[in-house]
Structures are given as C-alpha cells and as structure tokens.
CSV table of C-alpha atoms and ligand atoms in Angstrom, one decimal:
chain,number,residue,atom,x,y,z
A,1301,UNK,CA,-68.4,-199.7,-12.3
A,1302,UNK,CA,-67.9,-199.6,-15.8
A,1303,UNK,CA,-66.2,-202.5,-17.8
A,1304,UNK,CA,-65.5,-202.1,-21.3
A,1305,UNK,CA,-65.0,-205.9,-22.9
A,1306,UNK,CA,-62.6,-206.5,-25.8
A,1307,UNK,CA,-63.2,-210.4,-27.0
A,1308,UNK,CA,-60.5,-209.5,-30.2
A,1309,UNK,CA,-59.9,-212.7,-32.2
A,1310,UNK,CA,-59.3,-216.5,-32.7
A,1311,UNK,CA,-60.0,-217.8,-29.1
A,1312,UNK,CA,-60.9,-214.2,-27.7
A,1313,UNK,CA,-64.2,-214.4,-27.6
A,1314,UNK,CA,-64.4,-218.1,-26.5
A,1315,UNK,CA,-62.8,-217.3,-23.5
A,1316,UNK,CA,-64.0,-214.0,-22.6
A,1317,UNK,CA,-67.5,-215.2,-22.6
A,1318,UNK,CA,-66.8,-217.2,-20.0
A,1319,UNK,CA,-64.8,-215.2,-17.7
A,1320,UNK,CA,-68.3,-212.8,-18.5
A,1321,UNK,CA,-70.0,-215.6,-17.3
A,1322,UNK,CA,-68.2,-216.0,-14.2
A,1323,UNK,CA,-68.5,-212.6,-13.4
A,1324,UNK,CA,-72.5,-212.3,-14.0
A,1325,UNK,CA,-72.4,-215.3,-11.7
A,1326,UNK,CA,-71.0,-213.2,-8.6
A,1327,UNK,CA,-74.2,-210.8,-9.1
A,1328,UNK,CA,-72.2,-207.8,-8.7
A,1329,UNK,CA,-74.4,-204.7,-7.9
A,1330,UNK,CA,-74.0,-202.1,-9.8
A,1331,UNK,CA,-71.4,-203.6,-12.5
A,1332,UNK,CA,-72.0,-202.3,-16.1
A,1333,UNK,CA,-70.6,-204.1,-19.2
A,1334,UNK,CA,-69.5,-202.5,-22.7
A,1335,UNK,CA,-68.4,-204.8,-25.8
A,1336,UNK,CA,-66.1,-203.1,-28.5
A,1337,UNK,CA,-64.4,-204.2,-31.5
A,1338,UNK,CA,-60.9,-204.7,-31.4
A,1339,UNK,CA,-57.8,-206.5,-33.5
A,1340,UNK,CA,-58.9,-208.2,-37.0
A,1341,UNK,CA,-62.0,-208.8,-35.7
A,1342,UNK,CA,-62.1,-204.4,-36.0
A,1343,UNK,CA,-59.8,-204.6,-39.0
A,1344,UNK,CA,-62.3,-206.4,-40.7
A,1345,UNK,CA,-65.1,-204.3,-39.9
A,1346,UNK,CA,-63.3,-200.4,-39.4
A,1347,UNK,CA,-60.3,-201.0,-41.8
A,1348,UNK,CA,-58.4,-200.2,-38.4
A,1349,UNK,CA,-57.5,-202.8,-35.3
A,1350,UNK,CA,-57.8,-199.9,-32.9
A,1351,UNK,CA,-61.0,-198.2,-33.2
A,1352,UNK,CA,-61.4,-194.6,-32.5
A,1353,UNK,CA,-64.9,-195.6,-30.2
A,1354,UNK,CA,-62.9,-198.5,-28.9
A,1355,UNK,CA,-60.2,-196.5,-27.7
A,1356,UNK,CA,-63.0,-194.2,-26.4
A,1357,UNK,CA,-64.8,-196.6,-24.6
A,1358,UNK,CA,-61.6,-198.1,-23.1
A,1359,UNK,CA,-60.9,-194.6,-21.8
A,1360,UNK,CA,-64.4,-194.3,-20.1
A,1361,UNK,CA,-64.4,-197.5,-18.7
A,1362,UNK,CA,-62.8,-198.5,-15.1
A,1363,UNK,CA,-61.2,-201.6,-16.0
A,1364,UNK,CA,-60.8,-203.5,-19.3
A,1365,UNK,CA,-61.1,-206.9,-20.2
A,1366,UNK,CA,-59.3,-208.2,-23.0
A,1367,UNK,CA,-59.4,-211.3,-24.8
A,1368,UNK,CA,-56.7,-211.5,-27.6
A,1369,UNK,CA,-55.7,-210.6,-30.5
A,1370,UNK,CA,-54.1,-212.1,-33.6
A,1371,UNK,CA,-55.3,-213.1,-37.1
A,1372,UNK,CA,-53.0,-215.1,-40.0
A,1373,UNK,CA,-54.9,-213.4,-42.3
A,1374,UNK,CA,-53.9,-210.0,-41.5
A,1375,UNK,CA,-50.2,-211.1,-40.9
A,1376,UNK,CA,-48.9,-209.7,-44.5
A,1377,UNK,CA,-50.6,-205.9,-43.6
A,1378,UNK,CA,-48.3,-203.3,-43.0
A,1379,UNK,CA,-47.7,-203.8,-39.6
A,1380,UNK,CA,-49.5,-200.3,-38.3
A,1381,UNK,CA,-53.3,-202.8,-39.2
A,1382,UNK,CA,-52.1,-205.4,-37.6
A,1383,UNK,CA,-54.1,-206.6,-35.1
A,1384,UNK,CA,-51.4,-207.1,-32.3
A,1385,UNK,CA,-51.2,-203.0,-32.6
A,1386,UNK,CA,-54.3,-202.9,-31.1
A,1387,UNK,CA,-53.1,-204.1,-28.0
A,1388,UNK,CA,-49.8,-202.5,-28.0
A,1389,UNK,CA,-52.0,-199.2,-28.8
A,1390,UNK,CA,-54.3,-199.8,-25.8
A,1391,UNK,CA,-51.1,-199.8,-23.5
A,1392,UNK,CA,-49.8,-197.0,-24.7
A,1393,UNK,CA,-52.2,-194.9,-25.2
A,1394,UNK,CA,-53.6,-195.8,-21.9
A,1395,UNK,CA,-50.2,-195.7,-19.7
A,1396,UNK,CA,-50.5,-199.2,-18.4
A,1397,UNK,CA,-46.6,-199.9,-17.8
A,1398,UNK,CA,-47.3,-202.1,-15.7
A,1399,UNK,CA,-47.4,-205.7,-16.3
A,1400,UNK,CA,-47.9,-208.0,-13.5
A,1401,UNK,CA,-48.3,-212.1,-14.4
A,1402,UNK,CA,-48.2,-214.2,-11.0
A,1403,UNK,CA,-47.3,-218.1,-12.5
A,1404,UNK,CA,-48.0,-220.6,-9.1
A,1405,UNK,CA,-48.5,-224.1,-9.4
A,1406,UNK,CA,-51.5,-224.6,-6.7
A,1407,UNK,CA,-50.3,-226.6,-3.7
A,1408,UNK,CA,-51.8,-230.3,-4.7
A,1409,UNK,CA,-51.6,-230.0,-8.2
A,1410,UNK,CA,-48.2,-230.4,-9.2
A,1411,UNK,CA,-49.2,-233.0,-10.9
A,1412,UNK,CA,-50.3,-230.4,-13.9
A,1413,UNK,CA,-46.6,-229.0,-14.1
A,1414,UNK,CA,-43.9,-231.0,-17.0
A,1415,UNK,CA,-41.5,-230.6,-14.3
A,1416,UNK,CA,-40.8,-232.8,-11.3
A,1417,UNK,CA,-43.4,-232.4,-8.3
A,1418,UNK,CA,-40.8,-231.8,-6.2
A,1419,UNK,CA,-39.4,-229.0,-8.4
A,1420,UNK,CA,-42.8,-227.7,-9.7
A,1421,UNK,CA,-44.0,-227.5,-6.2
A,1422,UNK,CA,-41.9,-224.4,-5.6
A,1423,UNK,CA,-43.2,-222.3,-8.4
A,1424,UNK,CA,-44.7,-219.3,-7.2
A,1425,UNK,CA,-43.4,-216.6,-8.7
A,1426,UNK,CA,-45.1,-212.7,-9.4
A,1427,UNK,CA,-43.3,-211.4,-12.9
A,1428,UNK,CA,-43.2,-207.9,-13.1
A,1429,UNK,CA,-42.8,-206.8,-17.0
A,1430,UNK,CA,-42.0,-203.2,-17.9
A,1431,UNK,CA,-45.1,-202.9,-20.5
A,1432,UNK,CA,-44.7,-199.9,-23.0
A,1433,UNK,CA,-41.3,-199.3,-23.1
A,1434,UNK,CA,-37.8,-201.0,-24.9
A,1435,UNK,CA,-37.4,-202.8,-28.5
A,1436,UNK,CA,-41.7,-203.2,-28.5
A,1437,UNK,CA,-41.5,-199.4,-28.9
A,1438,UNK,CA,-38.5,-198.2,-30.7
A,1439,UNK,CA,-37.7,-197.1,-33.9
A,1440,UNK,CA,-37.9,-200.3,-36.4
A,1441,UNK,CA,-37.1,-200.5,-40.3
A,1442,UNK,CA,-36.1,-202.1,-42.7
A,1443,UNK,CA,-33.1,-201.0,-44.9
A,1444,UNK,CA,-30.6,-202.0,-48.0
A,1445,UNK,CA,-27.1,-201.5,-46.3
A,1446,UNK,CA,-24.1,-200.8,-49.3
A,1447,UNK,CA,-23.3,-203.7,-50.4
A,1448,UNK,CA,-26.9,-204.1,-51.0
A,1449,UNK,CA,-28.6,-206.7,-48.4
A,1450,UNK,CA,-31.9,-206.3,-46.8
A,1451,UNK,CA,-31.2,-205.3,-43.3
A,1452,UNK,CA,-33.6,-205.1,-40.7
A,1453,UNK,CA,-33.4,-203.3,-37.2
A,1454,UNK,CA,-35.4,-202.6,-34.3
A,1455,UNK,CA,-34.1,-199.9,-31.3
A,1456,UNK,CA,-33.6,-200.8,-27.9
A,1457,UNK,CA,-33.6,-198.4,-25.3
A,1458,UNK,CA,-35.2,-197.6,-21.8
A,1459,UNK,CA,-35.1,-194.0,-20.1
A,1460,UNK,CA,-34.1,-194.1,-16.5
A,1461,UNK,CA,-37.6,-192.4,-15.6
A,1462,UNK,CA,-39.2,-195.8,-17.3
A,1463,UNK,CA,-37.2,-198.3,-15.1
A,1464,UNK,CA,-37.7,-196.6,-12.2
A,1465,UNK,CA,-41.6,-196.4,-12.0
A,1466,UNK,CA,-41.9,-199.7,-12.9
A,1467,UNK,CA,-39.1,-200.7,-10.3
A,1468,UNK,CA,-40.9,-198.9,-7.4
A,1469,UNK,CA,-43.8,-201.6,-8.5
A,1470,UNK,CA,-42.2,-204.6,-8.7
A,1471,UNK,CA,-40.5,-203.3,-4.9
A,1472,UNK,CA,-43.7,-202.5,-3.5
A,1473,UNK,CA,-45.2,-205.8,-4.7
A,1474,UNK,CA,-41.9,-207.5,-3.2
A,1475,UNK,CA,-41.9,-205.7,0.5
A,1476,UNK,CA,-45.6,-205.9,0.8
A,1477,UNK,CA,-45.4,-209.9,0.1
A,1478,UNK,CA,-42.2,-210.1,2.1
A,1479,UNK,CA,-40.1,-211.9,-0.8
A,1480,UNK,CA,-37.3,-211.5,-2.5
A,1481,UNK,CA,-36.7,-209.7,-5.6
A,1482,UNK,CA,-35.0,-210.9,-8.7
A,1483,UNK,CA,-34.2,-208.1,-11.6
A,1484,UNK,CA,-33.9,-210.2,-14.5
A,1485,UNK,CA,-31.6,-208.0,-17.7
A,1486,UNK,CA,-29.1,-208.6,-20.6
A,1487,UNK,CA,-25.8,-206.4,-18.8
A,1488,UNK,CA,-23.2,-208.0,-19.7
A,1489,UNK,CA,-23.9,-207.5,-23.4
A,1490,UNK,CA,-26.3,-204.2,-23.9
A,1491,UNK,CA,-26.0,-200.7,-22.5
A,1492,UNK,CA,-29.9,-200.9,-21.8
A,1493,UNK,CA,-30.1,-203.2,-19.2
A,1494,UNK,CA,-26.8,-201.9,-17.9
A,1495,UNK,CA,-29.1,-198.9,-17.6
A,1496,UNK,CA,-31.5,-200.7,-16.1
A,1497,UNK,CA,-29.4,-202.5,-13.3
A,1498,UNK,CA,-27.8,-199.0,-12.3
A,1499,UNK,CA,-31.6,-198.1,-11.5
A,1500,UNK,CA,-32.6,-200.5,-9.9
A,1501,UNK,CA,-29.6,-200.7,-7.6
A,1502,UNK,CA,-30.5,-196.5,-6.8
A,1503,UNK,CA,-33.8,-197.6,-6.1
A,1504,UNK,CA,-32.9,-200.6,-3.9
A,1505,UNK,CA,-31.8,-198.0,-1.4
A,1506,UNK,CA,-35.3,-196.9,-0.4
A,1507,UNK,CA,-36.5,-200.4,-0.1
A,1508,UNK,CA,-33.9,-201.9,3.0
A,1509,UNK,CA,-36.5,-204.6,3.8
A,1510,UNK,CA,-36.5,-205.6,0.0
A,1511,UNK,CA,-33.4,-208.7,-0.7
A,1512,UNK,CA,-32.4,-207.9,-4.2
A,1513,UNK,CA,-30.4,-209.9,-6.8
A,1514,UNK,CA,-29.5,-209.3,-10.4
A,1515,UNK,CA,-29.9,-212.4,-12.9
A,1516,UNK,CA,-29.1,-212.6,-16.6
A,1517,UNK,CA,-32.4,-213.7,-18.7
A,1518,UNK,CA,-30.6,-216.6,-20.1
A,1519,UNK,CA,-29.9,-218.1,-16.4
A,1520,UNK,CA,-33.2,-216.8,-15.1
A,1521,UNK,CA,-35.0,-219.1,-17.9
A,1522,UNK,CA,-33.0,-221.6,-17.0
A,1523,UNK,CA,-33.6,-221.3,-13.6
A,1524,UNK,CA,-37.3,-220.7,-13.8
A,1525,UNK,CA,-37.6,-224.7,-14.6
A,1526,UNK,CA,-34.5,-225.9,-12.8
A,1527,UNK,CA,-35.1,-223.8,-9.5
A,1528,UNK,CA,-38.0,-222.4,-9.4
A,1529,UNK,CA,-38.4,-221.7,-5.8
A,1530,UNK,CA,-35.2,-218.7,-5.7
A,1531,UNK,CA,-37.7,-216.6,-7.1
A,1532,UNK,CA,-40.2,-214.6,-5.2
A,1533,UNK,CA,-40.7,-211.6,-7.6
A,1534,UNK,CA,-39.1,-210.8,-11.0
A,1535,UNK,CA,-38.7,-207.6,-12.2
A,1536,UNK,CA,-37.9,-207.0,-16.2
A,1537,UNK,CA,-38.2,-205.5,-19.2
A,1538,UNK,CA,-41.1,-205.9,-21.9
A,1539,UNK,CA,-39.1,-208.5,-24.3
A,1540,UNK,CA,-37.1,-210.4,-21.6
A,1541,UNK,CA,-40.8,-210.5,-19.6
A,1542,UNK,CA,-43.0,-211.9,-22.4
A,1543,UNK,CA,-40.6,-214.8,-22.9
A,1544,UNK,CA,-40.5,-215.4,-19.2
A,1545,UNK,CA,-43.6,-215.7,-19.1
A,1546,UNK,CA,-45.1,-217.9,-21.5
A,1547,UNK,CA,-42.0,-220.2,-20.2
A,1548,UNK,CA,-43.0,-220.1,-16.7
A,1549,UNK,CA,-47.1,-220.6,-17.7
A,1550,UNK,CA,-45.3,-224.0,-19.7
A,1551,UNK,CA,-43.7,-224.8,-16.2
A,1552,UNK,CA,-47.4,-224.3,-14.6
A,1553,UNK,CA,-48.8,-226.6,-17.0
A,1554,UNK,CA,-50.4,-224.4,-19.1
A,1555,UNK,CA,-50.6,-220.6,-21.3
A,1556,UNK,CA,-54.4,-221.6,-20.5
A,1557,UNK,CA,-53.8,-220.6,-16.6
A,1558,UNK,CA,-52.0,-217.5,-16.4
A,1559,UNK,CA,-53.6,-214.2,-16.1
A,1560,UNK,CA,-52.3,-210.7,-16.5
A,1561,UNK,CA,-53.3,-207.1,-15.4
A,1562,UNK,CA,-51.6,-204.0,-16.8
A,1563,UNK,CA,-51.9,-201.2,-14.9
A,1564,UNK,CA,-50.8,-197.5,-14.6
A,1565,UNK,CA,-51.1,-194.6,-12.7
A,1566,UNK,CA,-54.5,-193.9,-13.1
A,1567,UNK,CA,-57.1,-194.0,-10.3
A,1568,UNK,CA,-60.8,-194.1,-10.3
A,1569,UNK,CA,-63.3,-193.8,-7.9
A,1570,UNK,CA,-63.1,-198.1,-7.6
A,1571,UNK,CA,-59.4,-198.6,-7.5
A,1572,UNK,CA,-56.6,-198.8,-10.0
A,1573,UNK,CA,-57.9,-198.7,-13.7
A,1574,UNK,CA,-56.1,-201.2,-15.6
A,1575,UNK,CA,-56.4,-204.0,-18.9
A,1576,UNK,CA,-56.6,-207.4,-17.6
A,1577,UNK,CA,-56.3,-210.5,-20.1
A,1578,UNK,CA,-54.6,-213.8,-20.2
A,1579,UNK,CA,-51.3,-214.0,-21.5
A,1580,UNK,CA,-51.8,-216.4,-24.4
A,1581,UNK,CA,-52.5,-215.1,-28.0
A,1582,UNK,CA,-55.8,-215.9,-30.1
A,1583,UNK,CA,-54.9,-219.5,-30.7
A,1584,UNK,CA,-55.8,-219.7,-34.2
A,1585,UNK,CA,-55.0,-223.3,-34.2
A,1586,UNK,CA,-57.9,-224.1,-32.2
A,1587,UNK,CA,-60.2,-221.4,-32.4
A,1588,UNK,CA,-63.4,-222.0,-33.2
A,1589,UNK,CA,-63.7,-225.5,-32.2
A,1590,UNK,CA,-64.6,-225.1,-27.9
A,1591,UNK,CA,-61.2,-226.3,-26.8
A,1592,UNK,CA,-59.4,-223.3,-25.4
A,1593,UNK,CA,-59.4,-223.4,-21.4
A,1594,UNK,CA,-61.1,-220.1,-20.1
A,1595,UNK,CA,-59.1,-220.3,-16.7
A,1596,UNK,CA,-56.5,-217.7,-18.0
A,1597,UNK,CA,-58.8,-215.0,-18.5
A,1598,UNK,CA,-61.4,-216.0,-15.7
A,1599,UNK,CA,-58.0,-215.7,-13.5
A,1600,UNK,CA,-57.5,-212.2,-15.1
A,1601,UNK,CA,-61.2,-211.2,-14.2
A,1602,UNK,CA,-60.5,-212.3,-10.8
A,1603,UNK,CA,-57.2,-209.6,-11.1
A,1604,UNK,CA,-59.6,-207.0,-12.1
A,1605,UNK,CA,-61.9,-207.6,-9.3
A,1606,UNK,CA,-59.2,-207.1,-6.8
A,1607,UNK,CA,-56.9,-204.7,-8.6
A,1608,UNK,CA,-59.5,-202.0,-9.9
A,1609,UNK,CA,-62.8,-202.8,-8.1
A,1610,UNK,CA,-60.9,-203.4,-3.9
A,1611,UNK,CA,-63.6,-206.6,-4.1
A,1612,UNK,CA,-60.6,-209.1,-2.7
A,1613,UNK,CA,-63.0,-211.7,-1.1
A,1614,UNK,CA,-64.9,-212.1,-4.5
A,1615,UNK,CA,-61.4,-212.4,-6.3
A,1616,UNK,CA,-60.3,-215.2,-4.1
A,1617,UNK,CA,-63.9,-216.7,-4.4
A,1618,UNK,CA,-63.2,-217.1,-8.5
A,1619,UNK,CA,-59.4,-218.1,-7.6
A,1620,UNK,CA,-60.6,-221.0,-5.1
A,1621,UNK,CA,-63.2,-221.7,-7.5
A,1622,UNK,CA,-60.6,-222.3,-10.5
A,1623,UNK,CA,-58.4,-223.8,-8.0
A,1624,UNK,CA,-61.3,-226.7,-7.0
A,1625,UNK,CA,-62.5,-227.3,-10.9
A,1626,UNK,CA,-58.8,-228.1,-11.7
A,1627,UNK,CA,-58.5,-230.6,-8.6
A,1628,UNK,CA,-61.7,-232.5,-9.6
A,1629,UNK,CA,-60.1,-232.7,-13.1
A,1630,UNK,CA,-61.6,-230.1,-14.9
A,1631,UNK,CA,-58.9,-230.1,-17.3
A,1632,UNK,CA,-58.9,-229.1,-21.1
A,1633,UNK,CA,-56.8,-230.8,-23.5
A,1634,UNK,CA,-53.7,-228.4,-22.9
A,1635,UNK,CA,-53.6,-229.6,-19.6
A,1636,UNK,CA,-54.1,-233.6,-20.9
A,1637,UNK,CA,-58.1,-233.5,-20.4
A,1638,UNK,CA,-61.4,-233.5,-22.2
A,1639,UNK,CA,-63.1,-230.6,-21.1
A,1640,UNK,CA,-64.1,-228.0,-23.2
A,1641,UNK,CA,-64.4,-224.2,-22.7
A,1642,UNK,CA,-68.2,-224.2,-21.8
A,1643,UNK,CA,-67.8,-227.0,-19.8
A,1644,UNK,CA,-64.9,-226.0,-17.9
A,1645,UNK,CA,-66.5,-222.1,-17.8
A,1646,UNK,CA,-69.8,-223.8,-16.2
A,1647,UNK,CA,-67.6,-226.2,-13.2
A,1648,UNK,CA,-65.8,-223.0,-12.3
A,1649,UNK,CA,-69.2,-221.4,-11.9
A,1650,UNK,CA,-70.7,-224.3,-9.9
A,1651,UNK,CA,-67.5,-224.1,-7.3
A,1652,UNK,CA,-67.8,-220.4,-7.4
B,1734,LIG,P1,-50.8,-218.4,-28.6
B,1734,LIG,O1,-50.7,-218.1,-27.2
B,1734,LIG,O2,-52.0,-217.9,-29.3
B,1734,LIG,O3,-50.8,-220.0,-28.8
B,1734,LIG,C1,-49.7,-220.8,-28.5
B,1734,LIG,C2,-50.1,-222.3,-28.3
B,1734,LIG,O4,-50.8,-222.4,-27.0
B,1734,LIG,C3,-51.0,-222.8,-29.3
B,1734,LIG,O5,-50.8,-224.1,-29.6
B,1734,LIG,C4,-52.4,-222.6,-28.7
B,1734,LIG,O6,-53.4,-223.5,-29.2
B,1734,LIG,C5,-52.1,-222.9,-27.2
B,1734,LIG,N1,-53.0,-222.1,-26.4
B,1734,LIG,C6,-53.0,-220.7,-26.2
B,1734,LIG,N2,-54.0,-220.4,-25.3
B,1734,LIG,C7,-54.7,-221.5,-25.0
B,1734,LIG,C8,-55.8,-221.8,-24.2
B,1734,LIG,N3,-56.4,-220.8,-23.5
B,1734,LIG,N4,-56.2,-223.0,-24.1
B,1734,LIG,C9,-55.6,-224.0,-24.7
B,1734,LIG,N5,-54.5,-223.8,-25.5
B,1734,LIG,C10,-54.1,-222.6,-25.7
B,1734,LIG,O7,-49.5,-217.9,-29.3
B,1734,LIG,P2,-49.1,-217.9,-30.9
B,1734,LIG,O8,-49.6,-219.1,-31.6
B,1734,LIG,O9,-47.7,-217.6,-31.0
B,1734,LIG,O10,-49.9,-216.6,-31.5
B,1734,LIG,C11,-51.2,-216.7,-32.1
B,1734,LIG,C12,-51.6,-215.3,-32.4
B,1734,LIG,O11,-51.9,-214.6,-31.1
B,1734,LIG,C13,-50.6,-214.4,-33.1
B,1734,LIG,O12,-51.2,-213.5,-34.0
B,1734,LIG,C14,-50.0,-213.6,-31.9
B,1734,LIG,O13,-49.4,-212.3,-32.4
B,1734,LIG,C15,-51.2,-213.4,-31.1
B,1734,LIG,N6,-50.9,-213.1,-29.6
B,1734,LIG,C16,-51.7,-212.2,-29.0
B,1734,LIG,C17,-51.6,-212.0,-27.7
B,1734,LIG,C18,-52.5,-211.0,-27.0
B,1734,LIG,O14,-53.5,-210.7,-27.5
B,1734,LIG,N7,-52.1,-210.4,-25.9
B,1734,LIG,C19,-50.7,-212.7,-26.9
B,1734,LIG,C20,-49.9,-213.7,-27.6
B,1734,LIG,C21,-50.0,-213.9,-28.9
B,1735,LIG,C1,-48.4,-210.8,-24.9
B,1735,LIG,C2,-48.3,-210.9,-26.4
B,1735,LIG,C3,-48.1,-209.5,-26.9
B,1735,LIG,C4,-46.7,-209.0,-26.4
B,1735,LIG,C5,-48.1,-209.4,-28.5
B,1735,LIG,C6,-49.4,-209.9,-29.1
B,1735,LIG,C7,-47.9,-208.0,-29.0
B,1735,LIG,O1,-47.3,-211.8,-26.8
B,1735,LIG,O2,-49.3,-210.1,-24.3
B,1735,LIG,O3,-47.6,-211.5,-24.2
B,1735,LIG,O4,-45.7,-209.4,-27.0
B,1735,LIG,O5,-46.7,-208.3,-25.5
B,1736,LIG,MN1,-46.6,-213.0,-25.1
C-alpha cells in the first residue's frame, strides 16, 4: 500500500507530519510512505510547482496525501508556476472529480460552533464539489477591449457528461446514507447551472429513493448557518463548492477540522485511489510558528484509510480519537485554545 506524501507549503508540512504521525501510530502492516516536492516548496527547488517525479510518484502511489499549497512569494509568477497549479494539476491530471468534504459539528461539542447550539447542533452535512471542471478550468485572459480598458475574463462552462458523473456520486453517497439531497447552482442567472439542474433532474430518475431539491448558492449559504439541518448532502459545482465549504468549516468552528478526499474512477488493488488533504490553504499567516491544528488533515488520513485502503474500523478509530482530544479541550487557538500542533498531534495519538 503505497502512499505518496505531498507536505507543499506554509503550514503543509506542520500538519502533514502529524497526520504521518497518527498513521505510523496505527502500525499498519504493510503501508509504504513516499515524500515529493510540491507547490513553492518545488518551485523553489525545480523552477516548476508540479514536478515531473512528483506527478510520477503521485501516479504510482494508491492514495495521496496532501498538505497545502500556497506561497506570497510566488504570487506575482505567471500563474502556470504558481503553486496552487500544482494542485489543480494533480486533479486533473489524475481524474479526481470528485470532491467530497463532510462538515459535522460532533454531538457534545456544539460549543466549538459561532452559531447557536441549538442551530449548530444540526450541522451534518456531506458537500459533494464537482473538482476539475467549470470557471477553475476554462479559458481565462486578460484583454484591452476598444475603448481601451484592461478587461479580464474567465469561461464558465460544464459538459453534461461532467455533471452527470459527479451527480451519480453525490446520489449514491445520498441513497446509501438515506438523506436528502440538495443541488446547490446559479439558474436563474447562468446557462451553466441551468445545464446542470436539467442533469441532475434526468438523473434523479434512477435514484426514486433519493429526495431531491434544487437551491440557489446564495440561499444555500445562507441557509448553511441559518438552517443547517435541511441539508443531508449537497451536490455542486467546483466554485459554488469551495465557498460552501470553507463557510460551512466556519460554522463547525474551524478550516482546522474539515478534511477532504478527491477521488475518481480509478481502482487499485486496496480500494479507490484518491488525494486526500484538508481544505484550508498553507496558512502563511502562521506558518512556521506550531499553531496550525493538524485535525483537518489527520481527518483526511482517516478518509484515506477508509476510502482507498476498505480499513473502516481504523478510520473511525482516528475519527473517535479526534473526536475525544477535542472534548477534553484539545483545542488550538482557531478554535479559542492553547494547544499547539505537536501537542494536539500527540493527544490524538494517546486517544487513538
Ligand atoms: P487559508 O486556508 O490558508 O487560511 C485562512 C485562515 O484560516 C488564516 O487566518 C489561517 O491562519 C487560518 N487557518 C487555515 N488553516 C488552519 C489550521 N489548520 N489551523 C489554524 N488556522 C488555520 O486560506 P488563505 O489565507 O486564503 O490562503 C493562503 C494560501 O493557501 C494561498 O496561497 C491560497 O491560494 C492557498 N490555498 C491552498 C489550498 C490547498 O492547498 N488546497 C487551499 C486553500 C488555500
Ligand atoms: C481548495 C483551495 C483550492 C481550490 C485552491 C488552492 C486552488 O481553495 O482546495 O479549496 O480553490 O480548489
Ligand atoms: Mn478552498
């Protein structure tokens, strides 16, 4: 079982060492671990954030585990050596269209959550994002239009083929946890997501058992803090799905907690391969200095476990564990604490 570890930039590495950590804990047998460069961290040393042998090594791996990426330094490069291609590359290049981010406020700690306990307590909530496809991936330019401004653009589109894969996993994911699902889009203003609704309503069809509603982002971010408990799963595009979900990790208590895995089509001989990080960015703001909470991408590990290695009792083992450190008040100062990374890496292990 071969894991190929991307640590990236900023807090990256701070919290991928830990989720490392947790995962040496379990004693695995037969788990094999590859570090690669990625991001500025690779830009800095390749002159590229996406490294031919890093995109090799992601390929040979089973699963991936990905820190993040992000650098000020390398904000003002033309944007193909940024370091956020790296993990728009890795996507692509890998299929993984697939972006599921489960945001749950743990029964008992409601407490953690800005929002009212009794409101917080019904957050539980699986987003499906659509992952390589719509304005991420378009053409983009920059232009002087006649009367001589600077104008820039960015195209949005999705192919019906594109919504429909990624609606049959946000179905499956609904019918096999018997909840409702919620297709977040934009239809009453672009052509896209009236696209996209069509779709999803020809889909619904083969899913009878599946309750589906349509919601406009604007409501659905509203309602993500207002009423969180309508939504069971959420099924949108890539744009409408990162914004959803940083808001709903906000509504959790923290970016620190939520975990991601991105997955495709691709089987191995273990389970579905697929990249698994958290969904914050490098943090550059604190980086370097012990703060960031590791939960988020211990939480992913625990994804990658179950998702791409079938080990489900050993993913809920790290998921009680990070459960149980955050009840004793093993809290970082994102979620009001003290604790640093190590320390909080080290209580998750002890609970493990
Ligand atoms: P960010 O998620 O890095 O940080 C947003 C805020 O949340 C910051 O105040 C940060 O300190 C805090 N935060 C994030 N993770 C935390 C953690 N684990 N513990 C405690 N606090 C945490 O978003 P940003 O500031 O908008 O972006 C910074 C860089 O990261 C940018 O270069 C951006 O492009 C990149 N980014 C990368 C990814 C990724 O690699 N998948 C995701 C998001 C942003
Ligand atoms: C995320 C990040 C990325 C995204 C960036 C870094 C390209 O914000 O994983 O949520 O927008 O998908
Ligand atoms: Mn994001």
């Amino acid at each position: 079982m071969k894991i190929a570890v991307l640590p990236g930039d900023g807090i990256g590495p701070e919290v991928t060492a830990e989720a490392v950590a947790v995962l040496e804990a379990l004693g695995l047998p037969g788990l094999t671990l590859f570090t690669g460069d990625v991001g500025g961290a690779a830009y800095h040393r390749h002159d590229h954030p996406l490294p031919e042998e890093t995109l090799q090594m992601a390929r040979e791996a089973d699963a991936i585990l990905f820190g993040a990426v992000g650098d000020p330094t390398c904000d003002t490069l033309e944007r193909h050596l940024r370091p956020e291609q790296a993990i728009l590359g890795l996507r692509k290049h890998l299929g993984l269209f697939a972006n599921l981010r489960p945001a749950k406020v743990f029964a008992g700690l409601e407490h953690l959550s800005p929002l009212r306990a009794d409101i917080a307590a019904g957050l539980d909530m699986l987003i499906v994002r659509e992952l390589t496809g719509d304005v991420y991936f378009g053409a983009k330019g920059q232009r002087v239009t006649d009367t001589g401004e600077r104008e820039g653009w960015d195209a949005m589109s999705y192919s019906e083929s594109e919504v429909r894969r990624i609606a049959h996993v946000a179905f499956r994911a609904a019918q096999a946890a018997g909840l409702p699902l919620t297709s977040v889009d934009k239809a009453n203003v672009l052509e896209t997501s009236q696209l996209w609704r069509d779709v999803v309503v020809e889909i619904s069809a083969e899913y009878p058992g599946v309750t589906l509603d349509h919601m406009y982002v604007d409501n659905a971010g509203m309602q993500t803090v207002s009423h969180p408990e309508r939504f069971g799963v959420v099924l949108t595009g890539n744009l409408f799905g990162d914004i959803l979900s940083d808001l709903a990790s906000a509504a959790v208590g923290s970016i620190g907690l939520l975990p991601s895995a991105s997955l495709g089509e691709r089987q191995t001989a273990f389970g579905t391969f697929g990249l698994y990080e958290p969904i914050h960015g490098s943090a550059p703001d604190i980086a370097g200095q012990g703060k960031a909470n590791p939960m988020a991408t211990i939480l992913s590990a625990a994804m990658m476990l179950r998702h791409s290695f079938g080990m489900e009792a050993e993913a809920a083992r790290i998921e009680a564990a990070v459960g149980k450190a955050l009840a004793d008040g093993m809290l970082g100062g994102d979620l009001g604490g003290s604790h640093g990374t190590a320390a909080i890496g080290a209580g998750v292990r002890e609970r493990l």
